[in-house]
Amino acid sequence: MYTWSRTAAARAALLAGLACAAALGAAYAAPAAAGGQGASAATAPAPVGVPAADASTAAAQAAAAMNAYGLGRAATAAEVHAWDIDVRPDFKGLPPGSGTVERGNTIWDSTCASCHGTFGESNEVFTPIVGGTTDEDIKTGHVASLLNPAQPVRTTFMKVDTISTMWDFIYRAMPWNKPKSLKPDDVYAVLAYLLNLAEIVPDDYTLSDKNIAEVQARMPNRNGMVFWKGLWDVDGKPDTHNTACMQDCMADVKIASSLPAYARDSNGDLAAQMRIVGPVRGADTVKPALAGTPAQNAAAARQYARGTLGLDGAKVAAASGQASAAGKPAAAGQASAVGKKAQELLKANGCTACHAVDKKVLGPSFIDIAKKYKGQGYAIEKLAKKVRDGGSGVWGSIPMPPHPDLGEADLKTMLEWILAGAGSQTP
């Protein structure tokens, strides 16, 4: 929400939170040496784009947090600035740059089309981005089809009201397998291409920080957002008047509905796809649901979630199904330097976000891949092309993003390890 609307107080609070987070991280990653070495946010100058008041407020609140808990050091203004990359509807935070529709088409085809379709129309994995808007919508700023119950799908351009939201999201989160890898000029180009597909700008358009406000005035749903003061303003009044009773509360939460058994593993192992930070733990959706209440299952869910990460150099028994009695690493493939190198490359290139060694996540397990291509003489060449080009159809409809920048040697190392059984005894 803070991407769309933020008061000065809320912005300062956000920066303070980021500063505290960086300080906590520094306590584990790079604690300051005795004697007070290391920069301080209180003394570092505010970088370009960060108001001095915001930076000083964040620094003061971060310092107060450290004094209270004795952790880490104050984040420098530059460290806070590295996180503060959001772009507001008034385009504050928008970096300078430009990009053409033509260049955006090129980037889209190589980087984005495998998930979103050539024309942003794909509905296989994500909701379509383009479609459902008209010239009349561009004139009025209201998308008429949103009120039509016969409209089959709501696309991104039907719903989003601010172009800054799209710029911000593409810059920080795309492409899915390599977020933050696009430069500002690339983002302008990709967004220009999408705007052209939505018939908001012409084929020869160049989008830039200088004319993006003009494009905002043509967004089809620019007048479609409802403003509730109680939700957006820090000091606003809520739009409800109910009071919390806090009496006769349920002792245990009762789940009223859940996914049917046949759909439980449709998206692979959810536990392997979730961070272990915070109270939410992903369920092992490859196996049947655990009996008992959420509270009773919490310890087992936590242990399994940690096991999917291979913490402390070894997989937890719940994750791999086997423990190392002699204290040896249970994670597959760590017995050899080649195996370690392959696993490092797979993680660095985002492969482990969709694949695991011995279970389906979003894509097939490495062991299943090894079994499928066992004995095929041209397996490495075939898979190398698949990894570089991306695509879908062999293992289902969910597409694999392309990886055109992978080095030949690194790709061969990964594929040889996978085809050898990914460290298992029986590929």
Tab-separated table of N, CA and C in Angstrom, residues 106-114 175 177-178 181-182 349 351 383-391 400-411 414:
chain	number	residue	atom	x	y	z
A	106	THR	N	11.685	-6.414	-27.816
A	106	THR	CA	12.827	-7.330	-27.814
A	106	THR	C	13.065	-7.923	-26.430
A	107	ILE	N	13.059	-7.060	-25.399
A	107	ILE	CA	13.269	-7.539	-24.028
A	107	ILE	C	12.134	-8.465	-23.613
A	108	TRP	N	10.929	-8.102	-23.989
A	108	TRP	CA	9.761	-8.902	-23.616
A	108	TRP	C	9.864	-10.314	-24.181
A	109	ASP	N	10.188	-10.418	-25.465
A	109	ASP	CA	10.250	-11.733	-26.109
A	109	ASP	C	11.297	-12.634	-25.460
A	110	SER	N	12.416	-12.059	-25.025
A	110	SER	CA	13.502	-12.866	-24.467
A	110	SER	C	13.362	-13.119	-22.976
A	111	THR	N	12.623	-12.284	-22.278
A	111	THR	CA	12.630	-12.330	-20.820
A	111	THR	C	11.260	-12.565	-20.186
A	112	CYS	N	10.197	-12.091	-20.828
A	112	CYS	CA	8.893	-12.050	-20.176
A	112	CYS	C	7.836	-12.953	-20.805
A	113	ALA	N	7.965	-13.190	-22.124
A	113	ALA	CA	6.895	-13.863	-22.867
A	113	ALA	C	6.656	-15.301	-22.423
A	114	SER	N	7.678	-15.952	-21.900
A	114	SER	CA	7.509	-17.360	-21.515
A	114	SER	C	6.464	-17.533	-20.421
A	175	PRO	N	12.492	-9.835	-13.947
A	175	PRO	CA	11.705	-11.038	-14.196
A	175	PRO	C	11.673	-11.940	-12.970
A	177	ASN	N	12.538	-14.930	-12.253
A	177	ASN	CA	13.709	-15.715	-11.851
A	177	ASN	C	14.942	-14.854	-11.616
A	178	LYS	N	14.912	-13.553	-11.977
A	178	LYS	CA	16.050	-12.657	-11.743
A	178	LYS	C	15.541	-11.263	-11.393
A	181	SER	N	17.069	-7.309	-11.949
A	181	SER	CA	18.131	-7.382	-12.949
A	181	SER	C	17.913	-6.409	-14.099
A	182	LEU	N	16.700	-5.862	-14.234
A	182	LEU	CA	16.423	-4.905	-15.299
A	182	LEU	C	16.898	-3.514	-14.903
A	349	ASN	N	21.403	-19.263	-9.934
A	349	ASN	CA	20.657	-18.951	-11.149
A	349	ASN	C	19.148	-19.131	-10.995
A	351	CYS	N	17.358	-21.703	-10.098
A	351	CYS	CA	16.742	-22.991	-10.463
A	351	CYS	C	16.025	-23.642	-9.285
A	383	LEU	N	18.690	-30.533	-23.237
A	383	LEU	CA	18.297	-29.791	-22.043
A	383	LEU	C	18.930	-28.404	-22.017
A	384	ALA	N	20.144	-28.278	-22.528
A	384	ALA	CA	20.801	-26.970	-22.556
A	384	ALA	C	19.979	-25.983	-23.378
A	385	LYS	N	19.481	-26.433	-24.512
A	385	LYS	CA	18.638	-25.564	-25.348
A	385	LYS	C	17.351	-25.213	-24.625
A	386	LYS	N	16.780	-26.195	-23.925
A	386	LYS	CA	15.543	-25.953	-23.185
A	386	LYS	C	15.748	-24.922	-22.078
A	387	VAL	N	16.876	-25.039	-21.369
A	387	VAL	CA	17.160	-24.103	-20.276
A	387	VAL	C	17.371	-22.702	-20.824
A	388	ARG	N	18.077	-22.583	-21.930
A	388	ARG	CA	18.363	-21.262	-22.502
A	388	ARG	C	17.097	-20.607	-23.067
A	389	ASP	N	16.276	-21.398	-23.770
A	389	ASP	CA	15.113	-20.838	-24.459
A	389	ASP	C	13.872	-20.747	-23.582
A	390	GLY	N	13.788	-21.587	-22.533
A	390	GLY	CA	12.589	-21.637	-21.718
A	390	GLY	C	11.458	-22.336	-22.462
A	391	GLY	N	10.279	-22.343	-21.868
A	391	GLY	CA	9.125	-22.949	-22.522
A	391	GLY	C	8.362	-23.870	-21.598
A	400	MET	N	8.842	-22.550	-18.009
A	400	MET	CA	10.124	-22.244	-17.397
A	400	MET	C	10.679	-20.995	-18.064
A	401	PRO	N	11.066	-19.968	-17.294
A	401	PRO	CA	11.617	-18.762	-17.906
A	401	PRO	C	12.928	-19.070	-18.624
A	402	PRO	N	13.255	-18.320	-19.668
A	402	PRO	CA	14.523	-18.534	-20.377
A	402	PRO	C	15.711	-18.054	-19.548
A	403	HIS	N	16.877	-18.654	-19.801
A	403	HIS	CA	18.115	-18.262	-19.123
A	403	HIS	C	19.204	-18.055	-20.180
A	404	PRO	N	19.077	-17.013	-21.003
A	404	PRO	CA	20.007	-16.826	-22.123
A	404	PRO	C	21.423	-16.446	-21.711
A	405	ASP	N	21.597	-15.975	-20.475
A	405	ASP	CA	22.915	-15.481	-20.051
A	405	ASP	C	23.768	-16.537	-19.348
A	406	LEU	N	23.280	-17.759	-19.235
A	406	LEU	CA	24.053	-18.806	-18.562
A	406	LEU	C	25.305	-19.154	-19.366
A	407	GLY	N	26.431	-19.220	-18.694
A	407	GLY	CA	27.677	-19.602	-19.355
A	407	GLY	C	27.674	-21.072	-19.748
A	408	GLU	N	28.374	-21.406	-20.822
A	408	GLU	CA	28.395	-22.772	-21.337
A	408	GLU	C	28.927	-23.756	-20.296
A	409	ALA	N	30.037	-23.395	-19.658
A	409	ALA	CA	30.660	-24.295	-18.683
A	409	ALA	C	29.759	-24.502	-17.467
A	410	ASP	N	29.160	-23.416	-16.978
A	410	ASP	CA	28.285	-23.521	-15.811
A	410	ASP	C	27.052	-24.374	-16.129
A	411	LEU	N	26.472	-24.159	-17.303
A	411	LEU	CA	25.294	-24.922	-17.691
A	411	LEU	C	25.622	-26.410	-17.792
A	414	MET	N	25.931	-28.002	-14.269
A	414	MET	CA	24.631	-28.247	-13.641
A	414	MET	C	23.927	-29.453	-14.269
